[in-house]
Amino acid sequence: MRPRAVATALVCASLGLLGAAPDTGAAPPLPARMADTGGSTQLITAVAPSAGSTSGTLTWWDLRNGRWVPAGSTPARFGAKGLVEGASRRQGTNTTPTGLYGLPYAFGIQPAPRGTSYAYRPVRQGSWWCQDNKSRAYNRWTEPRPADCRAAESEHLVTYRTQYAYALVIGFNYGKPVRGRGAGIFLHVNGRGATAGCVSVPTEAMRRLLAWARPGKRPHIAIGTTGGRTAITRY
């Protein structure tokens, strides 16, 4: 071995002893590349390949020692008409709103999965989600349904026995609802196909998510695409 080669080998060996590792070029985890994570230490990312997609991947993450670590992942479904910027979404378009949102509470027709610590509302016969733009209860759980909230413009939650076996409310248009932007956007169990605007996952994944989520860690959900105007890294 030539002297220069020997010197190089010794330097590399020394770096190895010091714990240095070669640059692998691996990208930082997705949450670390996002503009905001809501100040949380738990995050759900729901990513579609493009704005026209109806399926993609949902991953849930924990922030541990300053680094985001995936805790689980599953296939996900989106709106039948794809995804659209949340701030410009219109109600009734069957699109999933992109953006970063809180998760106010969970609900379900089935009892809360073992280990659930999130606020969990049981669905009863009188449980409705008001989507009537003329109602004072717009984009809210109502029990019973108020007189100014038309049944034809609302979801009778108990009738969606498969989808709402387990669900998390996504805080889209929730804090200060804008009429006509959309109501009743949830993370719920898969139905037969694409959703009307929600995000859905298999039953077992939904059960795992509810057992994982911790209110004190302020979990959020980020919804977006891998690139373009609705890239998840923008949120």
PDB file of C-alpha atoms in Angstrom:
ATOM      1  CA  MET A   1       0.000   0.000   0.000  1.00  0.00           C
ATOM      2  CA  ARG A   2       1.293   3.445  -0.930  1.00  0.00           C
ATOM      3  CA  PRO A   3       2.043   5.964   1.913  1.00  0.00           C
ATOM      4  CA  ARG A   4      -0.857   8.247   0.914  1.00  0.00           C
ATOM      5  CA  ALA A   5      -3.258   5.289   0.899  1.00  0.00           C
ATOM      6  CA  VAL A   6      -1.999   4.231   4.331  1.00  0.00           C
ATOM      7  CA  ALA A   7      -2.552   7.758   5.689  1.00  0.00           C
ATOM      8  CA  THR A   8      -6.059   7.882   4.274  1.00  0.00           C
ATOM      9  CA  ALA A   9      -6.895   4.515   5.807  1.00  0.00           C
ATOM     10  CA  LEU A  10      -5.614   5.677   9.196  1.00  0.00           C
ATOM     11  CA  VAL A  11      -7.747   8.840   9.058  1.00  0.00           C
ATOM     12  CA  CYS A  12     -10.851   6.823   8.160  1.00  0.00           C
ATOM     13  CA  ALA A  13     -10.154   4.394  10.971  1.00  0.00           C
ATOM     14  CA  SER A  14      -9.727   7.257  13.424  1.00  0.00           C
ATOM     15  CA  LEU A  15     -13.054   8.781  12.368  1.00  0.00           C
ATOM     16  CA  GLY A  16     -14.703   5.407  12.859  1.00  0.00           C
ATOM     17  CA  LEU A  17     -13.350   5.199  16.398  1.00  0.00           C
ATOM     18  CA  LEU A  18     -14.688   8.691  17.111  1.00  0.00           C
ATOM     19  CA  GLY A  19     -18.136   7.633  16.020  1.00  0.00           C
ATOM     20  CA  ALA A  20     -18.126   9.576  12.758  1.00  0.00           C
ATOM     21  CA  ALA A  21     -20.122   8.080   9.922  1.00  0.00           C
ATOM     22  CA  PRO A  22     -19.950   8.758   6.207  1.00  0.00           C
ATOM     23  CA  ASP A  23     -22.672  10.981   4.729  1.00  0.00           C
ATOM     24  CA  THR A  24     -25.251   8.574   3.307  1.00  0.00           C
ATOM     25  CA  GLY A  25     -27.243  11.345   1.647  1.00  0.00           C
ATOM     26  CA  ALA A  26     -30.441  10.198   3.359  1.00  0.00           C
ATOM     27  CA  ALA A  27     -33.126  12.884   3.500  1.00  0.00           C
ATOM     28  CA  PRO A  28     -34.352  14.037   6.926  1.00  0.00           C
ATOM     29  CA  PRO A  29     -37.656  12.474   8.045  1.00  0.00           C
ATOM     30  CA  LEU A  30     -40.732  14.096   6.502  1.00  0.00           C
ATOM     31  CA  PRO A  31     -41.831  16.116   9.569  1.00  0.00           C
ATOM     32  CA  ALA A  32     -38.367  17.688   9.765  1.00  0.00           C
ATOM     33  CA  ARG A  33     -38.818  18.983   6.206  1.00  0.00           C
ATOM     34  CA  MET A  34     -42.202  20.593   6.879  1.00  0.00           C
ATOM     35  CA  ALA A  35     -42.766  24.310   7.403  1.00  0.00           C
ATOM     36  CA  ASP A  36     -44.740  23.680  10.622  1.00  0.00           C
ATOM     37  CA  THR A  37     -45.833  20.780  12.785  1.00  0.00           C
ATOM     38  CA  GLY A  38     -48.181  22.676  15.083  1.00  0.00           C
ATOM     39  CA  GLY A  39     -45.808  22.648  18.059  1.00  0.00           C
ATOM     40  CA  SER A  40     -46.686  19.012  18.655  1.00  0.00           C
ATOM     41  CA  THR A  41     -44.583  16.005  19.574  1.00  0.00           C
ATOM     42  CA  GLN A  42     -46.930  13.651  17.721  1.00  0.00           C
ATOM     43  CA  LEU A  43     -47.805  14.107  14.056  1.00  0.00           C
ATOM     44  CA  ILE A  44     -49.821  12.267  11.409  1.00  0.00           C
ATOM     45  CA  THR A  45     -48.868  12.777   7.760  1.00  0.00           C
ATOM     46  CA  ALA A  46     -51.276  11.822   4.975  1.00  0.00           C
ATOM     47  CA  VAL A  47     -49.524  12.031   1.608  1.00  0.00           C
ATOM     48  CA  ALA A  48     -50.903  11.492  -1.901  1.00  0.00           C
ATOM     49  CA  PRO A  49     -48.730  11.228  -5.035  1.00  0.00           C
ATOM     50  CA  SER A  50     -50.601  14.101  -6.727  1.00  0.00           C
ATOM     51  CA  ALA A  51     -53.623  16.370  -6.298  1.00  0.00           C
ATOM     52  CA  GLY A  52     -55.710  14.056  -8.478  1.00  0.00           C
ATOM     53  CA  SER A  53     -54.926  10.944  -6.431  1.00  0.00           C
ATOM     54  CA  THR A  54     -57.508   9.114  -4.343  1.00  0.00           C
ATOM     55  CA  SER A  55     -55.005   7.014  -2.393  1.00  0.00           C
ATOM     56  CA  GLY A  56     -51.664   7.414  -0.686  1.00  0.00           C
ATOM     57  CA  THR A  57     -49.889   6.746   2.600  1.00  0.00           C
ATOM     58  CA  LEU A  58     -50.610   7.775   6.179  1.00  0.00           C
ATOM     59  CA  THR A  59     -47.784   7.688   8.734  1.00  0.00           C
ATOM     60  CA  TRP A  60     -47.792   8.610  12.411  1.00  0.00           C
ATOM     61  CA  TRP A  61     -44.681  10.010  14.068  1.00  0.00           C
ATOM     62  CA  ASP A  62     -43.238  10.690  17.519  1.00  0.00           C
ATOM     63  CA  LEU A  63     -40.673  13.376  18.305  1.00  0.00           C
ATOM     64  CA  ARG A  64     -37.998  11.646  20.389  1.00  0.00           C
ATOM     65  CA  ASN A  65     -34.846  13.402  21.552  1.00  0.00           C
ATOM     66  CA  GLY A  66     -35.312  16.051  18.880  1.00  0.00           C
ATOM     67  CA  ARG A  67     -35.800  13.594  16.021  1.00  0.00           C
ATOM     68  CA  TRP A  68     -39.036  12.492  14.339  1.00  0.00           C
ATOM     69  CA  VAL A  69     -39.418   8.715  14.393  1.00  0.00           C
ATOM     70  CA  PRO A  70     -42.184   6.821  12.537  1.00  0.00           C
ATOM     71  CA  ALA A  71     -44.487   4.871  14.862  1.00  0.00           C
ATOM     72  CA  GLY A  72     -46.609   3.261  12.144  1.00  0.00           C
ATOM     73  CA  SER A  73     -47.765   3.521   8.543  1.00  0.00           C
ATOM     74  CA  THR A  74     -50.730   2.369   6.473  1.00  0.00           C
ATOM     75  CA  PRO A  75     -52.363   2.862   3.055  1.00  0.00           C
ATOM     76  CA  ALA A  76     -54.828   5.742   3.047  1.00  0.00           C
ATOM     77  CA  ARG A  77     -57.731   6.931   0.903  1.00  0.00           C
ATOM     78  CA  PHE A  78     -58.714  10.478  -0.007  1.00  0.00           C
ATOM     79  CA  GLY A  79     -61.617  12.247  -1.678  1.00  0.00           C
ATOM     80  CA  ALA A  80     -63.113  10.882  -4.882  1.00  0.00           C
ATOM     81  CA  LYS A  81     -62.074  14.125  -6.632  1.00  0.00           C
ATOM     82  CA  GLY A  82     -58.595  14.185  -5.115  1.00  0.00           C
ATOM     83  CA  LEU A  83     -57.068  16.874  -2.920  1.00  0.00           C
ATOM     84  CA  VAL A  84     -57.325  20.668  -2.961  1.00  0.00           C
ATOM     85  CA  GLU A  85     -55.859  23.557  -0.970  1.00  0.00           C
ATOM     86  CA  GLY A  86     -57.876  23.751   2.247  1.00  0.00           C
ATOM     87  CA  ALA A  87     -58.185  27.551   2.188  1.00  0.00           C
ATOM     88  CA  SER A  88     -59.936  27.474  -1.191  1.00  0.00           C
ATOM     89  CA  ARG A  89     -61.969  24.279  -0.844  1.00  0.00           C
ATOM     90  CA  ARG A  90     -65.712  24.336  -1.482  1.00  0.00           C
ATOM     91  CA  GLN A  91     -68.293  22.141   0.231  1.00  0.00           C
ATOM     92  CA  GLY A  92     -69.759  19.248  -1.710  1.00  0.00           C
ATOM     93  CA  THR A  93     -66.795  18.867  -4.086  1.00  0.00           C
ATOM     94  CA  ASN A  94     -65.658  15.439  -2.780  1.00  0.00           C
ATOM     95  CA  THR A  95     -62.136  16.799  -2.311  1.00  0.00           C
ATOM     96  CA  THR A  96     -59.847  16.345   0.685  1.00  0.00           C
ATOM     97  CA  PRO A  97     -58.509  19.637   2.089  1.00  0.00           C
ATOM     98  CA  THR A  98     -54.739  19.923   2.303  1.00  0.00           C
ATOM     99  CA  GLY A  99     -53.097  21.686   5.219  1.00  0.00           C
ATOM    100  CA  LEU A 100     -52.064  21.250   8.849  1.00  0.00           C
ATOM    101  CA  TYR A 101     -54.905  20.685  11.334  1.00  0.00           C
ATOM    102  CA  GLY A 102     -55.495  19.880  14.960  1.00  0.00           C
ATOM    103  CA  LEU A 103     -57.458  16.825  16.074  1.00  0.00           C
ATOM    104  CA  PRO A 104     -60.112  18.101  18.521  1.00  0.00           C
ATOM    105  CA  TYR A 105     -61.468  14.725  19.681  1.00  0.00           C
ATOM    106  CA  ALA A 106     -62.279  11.161  18.687  1.00  0.00           C
ATOM    107  CA  PHE A 107     -65.604   9.405  18.344  1.00  0.00           C
ATOM    108  CA  GLY A 108     -67.020   6.075  17.345  1.00  0.00           C
ATOM    109  CA  ILE A 109     -69.917   3.671  17.144  1.00  0.00           C
ATOM    110  CA  GLN A 110     -67.683   1.029  18.711  1.00  0.00           C
ATOM    111  CA  PRO A 111     -66.199   1.446  22.204  1.00  0.00           C
ATOM    112  CA  ALA A 112     -62.832   3.180  22.345  1.00  0.00           C
ATOM    113  CA  PRO A 113     -59.947   0.784  21.647  1.00  0.00           C
ATOM    114  CA  ARG A 114     -57.960  -0.349  24.650  1.00  0.00           C
ATOM    115  CA  GLY A 115     -55.313   2.219  25.559  1.00  0.00           C
ATOM    116  CA  THR A 116     -57.224   5.210  24.164  1.00  0.00           C
ATOM    117  CA  SER A 117     -56.572   8.357  26.216  1.00  0.00           C
ATOM    118  CA  TYR A 118     -58.008  10.867  23.752  1.00  0.00           C
ATOM    119  CA  ALA A 119     -61.425  12.388  24.452  1.00  0.00           C
ATOM    120  CA  TYR A 120     -63.784   9.861  22.842  1.00  0.00           C
ATOM    121  CA  ARG A 121     -67.473  10.518  22.174  1.00  0.00           C
ATOM    122  CA  PRO A 122     -69.774   7.508  21.747  1.00  0.00           C
ATOM    123  CA  VAL A 123     -72.090   7.726  18.744  1.00  0.00           C
ATOM    124  CA  ARG A 124     -75.747   7.352  19.712  1.00  0.00           C
ATOM    125  CA  GLN A 125     -79.007   7.308  17.798  1.00  0.00           C
ATOM    126  CA  GLY A 126     -79.358  11.065  18.241  1.00  0.00           C
ATOM    127  CA  SER A 127     -75.807  11.945  17.131  1.00  0.00           C
ATOM    128  CA  TRP A 128     -75.540  14.158  14.046  1.00  0.00           C
ATOM    129  CA  TRP A 129     -72.856  16.236  12.339  1.00  0.00           C
ATOM    130  CA  CYS A 130     -74.435  19.431  11.062  1.00  0.00           C
ATOM    131  CA  GLN A 131     -73.401  20.452   7.542  1.00  0.00           C
ATOM    132  CA  ASP A 132     -76.234  22.899   6.947  1.00  0.00           C
ATOM    133  CA  ASN A 133     -74.717  26.250   5.969  1.00  0.00           C
ATOM    134  CA  LYS A 134     -77.726  28.089   7.386  1.00  0.00           C
ATOM    135  CA  SER A 135     -77.491  26.506  10.824  1.00  0.00           C
ATOM    136  CA  ARG A 136     -75.862  27.990  13.913  1.00  0.00           C
ATOM    137  CA  ALA A 137     -74.475  24.482  14.516  1.00  0.00           C
ATOM    138  CA  TYR A 138     -72.617  24.355  11.177  1.00  0.00           C
ATOM    139  CA  ASN A 139     -69.661  21.951  11.274  1.00  0.00           C
ATOM    140  CA  ARG A 140     -70.437  20.741  14.768  1.00  0.00           C
ATOM    141  CA  TRP A 141     -71.552  17.541  16.490  1.00  0.00           C
ATOM    142  CA  THR A 142     -75.151  17.953  17.580  1.00  0.00           C
ATOM    143  CA  GLU A 143     -77.158  15.731  19.877  1.00  0.00           C
ATOM    144  CA  PRO A 144     -80.012  15.919  19.166  1.00  0.00           C
ATOM    145  CA  ARG A 145     -80.135  17.659  15.783  1.00  0.00           C
ATOM    146  CA  PRO A 146     -81.333  21.260  16.225  1.00  0.00           C
ATOM    147  CA  ALA A 147     -84.378  22.565  14.386  1.00  0.00           C
ATOM    148  CA  ASP A 148     -82.326  24.895  12.184  1.00  0.00           C
ATOM    149  CA  CYS A 149     -80.106  22.051  10.939  1.00  0.00           C
ATOM    150  CA  ARG A 150     -81.827  20.148   8.132  1.00  0.00           C
ATOM    151  CA  ALA A 151     -81.393  16.366   8.154  1.00  0.00           C
ATOM    152  CA  ALA A 152     -80.830  16.396   4.390  1.00  0.00           C
ATOM    153  CA  GLU A 153     -77.843  18.693   4.953  1.00  0.00           C
ATOM    154  CA  SER A 154     -76.299  16.691   7.812  1.00  0.00           C
ATOM    155  CA  GLU A 155     -74.773  13.308   8.604  1.00  0.00           C
ATOM    156  CA  HIS A 156     -76.630  10.934  10.893  1.00  0.00           C
ATOM    157  CA  LEU A 157     -73.454   9.418  12.308  1.00  0.00           C
ATOM    158  CA  VAL A 158     -74.881   6.103  13.432  1.00  0.00           C
ATOM    159  CA  THR A 159     -75.876   5.187   9.871  1.00  0.00           C
ATOM    160  CA  TYR A 160     -72.205   4.960   8.824  1.00  0.00           C
ATOM    161  CA  ARG A 161     -71.530   1.854  10.853  1.00  0.00           C
ATOM    162  CA  THR A 162     -68.369   0.854   9.020  1.00  0.00           C
ATOM    163  CA  GLN A 163     -66.728   4.246   8.492  1.00  0.00           C
ATOM    164  CA  TYR A 164     -67.518   5.672  11.908  1.00  0.00           C
ATOM    165  CA  ALA A 165     -66.751   2.589  13.929  1.00  0.00           C
ATOM    166  CA  TYR A 166     -63.725   4.696  14.950  1.00  0.00           C
ATOM    167  CA  ALA A 167     -62.862   8.246  13.913  1.00  0.00           C
ATOM    168  CA  LEU A 168     -60.885  11.376  14.738  1.00  0.00           C
ATOM    169  CA  VAL A 169     -62.257  14.835  14.004  1.00  0.00           C
ATOM    170  CA  ILE A 170     -59.917  16.767  11.698  1.00  0.00           C
ATOM    171  CA  GLY A 171     -59.939  20.442  12.640  1.00  0.00           C
ATOM    172  CA  PHE A 172     -60.525  21.690   9.079  1.00  0.00           C
ATOM    173  CA  ASN A 173     -62.817  24.768   9.061  1.00  0.00           C
ATOM    174  CA  TYR A 174     -63.528  24.028  12.711  1.00  0.00           C
ATOM    175  CA  GLY A 175     -62.296  26.866  14.920  1.00  0.00           C
ATOM    176  CA  LYS A 176     -64.138  29.655  13.099  1.00  0.00           C
ATOM    177  CA  PRO A 177     -66.204  27.880  10.432  1.00  0.00           C
ATOM    178  CA  VAL A 178     -66.543  29.591   7.058  1.00  0.00           C
ATOM    179  CA  ARG A 179     -69.900  28.771   5.484  1.00  0.00           C
ATOM    180  CA  GLY A 180     -69.546  26.888   2.228  1.00  0.00           C
ATOM    181  CA  ARG A 181     -65.967  25.747   2.810  1.00  0.00           C
ATOM    182  CA  GLY A 182     -66.842  22.331   4.148  1.00  0.00           C
ATOM    183  CA  ALA A 183     -67.934  20.401   7.209  1.00  0.00           C
ATOM    184  CA  GLY A 184     -67.452  16.959   8.677  1.00  0.00           C
ATOM    185  CA  ILE A 185     -63.870  16.151   7.648  1.00  0.00           C
ATOM    186  CA  PHE A 186     -62.659  13.151   9.631  1.00  0.00           C
ATOM    187  CA  LEU A 187     -59.962  10.497   9.784  1.00  0.00           C
ATOM    188  CA  HIS A 188     -62.032   7.316   9.816  1.00  0.00           C
ATOM    189  CA  VAL A 189     -62.257   3.656   8.820  1.00  0.00           C
ATOM    190  CA  ASN A 190     -62.296   2.726   5.133  1.00  0.00           C
ATOM    191  CA  GLY A 191     -65.602   2.338   3.354  1.00  0.00           C
ATOM    192  CA  ARG A 192     -65.979   0.776  -0.084  1.00  0.00           C
ATOM    193  CA  GLY A 193     -63.774   3.227  -1.959  1.00  0.00           C
ATOM    194  CA  ALA A 194     -62.632   6.827  -2.052  1.00  0.00           C
ATOM    195  CA  THR A 195     -64.158   9.235   0.454  1.00  0.00           C
ATOM    196  CA  ALA A 196     -66.362  12.323   0.147  1.00  0.00           C
ATOM    197  CA  GLY A 197     -63.428  14.424   1.404  1.00  0.00           C
ATOM    198  CA  CYS A 198     -62.233  12.666   4.541  1.00  0.00           C
ATOM    199  CA  VAL A 199     -59.089  10.583   5.009  1.00  0.00           C
ATOM    200  CA  SER A 200     -59.691   6.892   5.655  1.00  0.00           C
ATOM    201  CA  VAL A 201     -57.551   3.921   6.705  1.00  0.00           C
ATOM    202  CA  PRO A 202     -58.099   0.232   7.530  1.00  0.00           C
ATOM    203  CA  THR A 203     -59.881  -0.616  10.792  1.00  0.00           C
ATOM    204  CA  GLU A 204     -56.825  -1.963  12.590  1.00  0.00           C
ATOM    205  CA  ALA A 205     -54.797   1.118  11.689  1.00  0.00           C
ATOM    206  CA  MET A 206     -57.518   3.335  13.134  1.00  0.00           C
ATOM    207  CA  ARG A 207     -57.484   1.332  16.356  1.00  0.00           C
ATOM    208  CA  ARG A 208     -53.697   1.667  16.593  1.00  0.00           C
ATOM    209  CA  LEU A 209     -53.877   5.413  15.985  1.00  0.00           C
ATOM    210  CA  LEU A 210     -56.388   5.925  18.779  1.00  0.00           C
ATOM    211  CA  ALA A 211     -54.272   3.930  21.226  1.00  0.00           C
ATOM    212  CA  TRP A 212     -51.172   5.897  20.152  1.00  0.00           C
ATOM    213  CA  ALA A 213     -52.504   9.476  20.261  1.00  0.00           C
ATOM    214  CA  ARG A 214     -51.857  11.373  23.501  1.00  0.00           C
ATOM    215  CA  PRO A 215     -53.675  14.689  24.148  1.00  0.00           C
ATOM    216  CA  GLY A 216     -50.710  16.113  26.050  1.00  0.00           C
ATOM    217  CA  LYS A 217     -48.540  15.712  22.956  1.00  0.00           C
ATOM    218  CA  ARG A 218     -50.949  17.850  20.899  1.00  0.00           C
ATOM    219  CA  PRO A 219     -51.100  15.617  17.821  1.00  0.00           C
ATOM    220  CA  HIS A 220     -51.828  17.266  14.471  1.00  0.00           C
ATOM    221  CA  ILE A 221     -52.474  15.908  11.002  1.00  0.00           C
ATOM    222  CA  ALA A 222     -50.793  17.248   7.872  1.00  0.00           C
ATOM    223  CA  ILE A 223     -52.449  16.421   4.553  1.00  0.00           C
ATOM    224  CA  GLY A 224     -50.794  17.073   1.210  1.00  0.00           C
ATOM    225  CA  THR A 225     -49.071  15.788  -1.881  1.00  0.00           C
ATOM    226  CA  THR A 226     -45.475  14.796  -2.550  1.00  0.00           C
ATOM    227  CA  GLY A 227     -44.893  17.968  -4.562  1.00  0.00           C
ATOM    228  CA  GLY A 228     -46.503  20.898  -6.349  1.00  0.00           C
ATOM    229  CA  ARG A 229     -48.791  23.601  -4.976  1.00  0.00           C
ATOM    230  CA  THR A 230     -50.230  21.292  -2.327  1.00  0.00           C
ATOM    231  CA  ALA A 231     -46.907  19.736  -1.270  1.00  0.00           C
ATOM    232  CA  ILE A 232     -47.115  18.568   2.338  1.00  0.00           C
ATOM    233  CA  THR A 233     -43.777  20.234   3.120  1.00  0.00           C
ATOM    234  CA  ARG A 234     -45.460  23.649   2.624  1.00  0.00           C
ATOM    235  CA  TYR A 235     -47.601  23.162   5.723  1.00  0.00           C
TER     236      TYR A 235
END
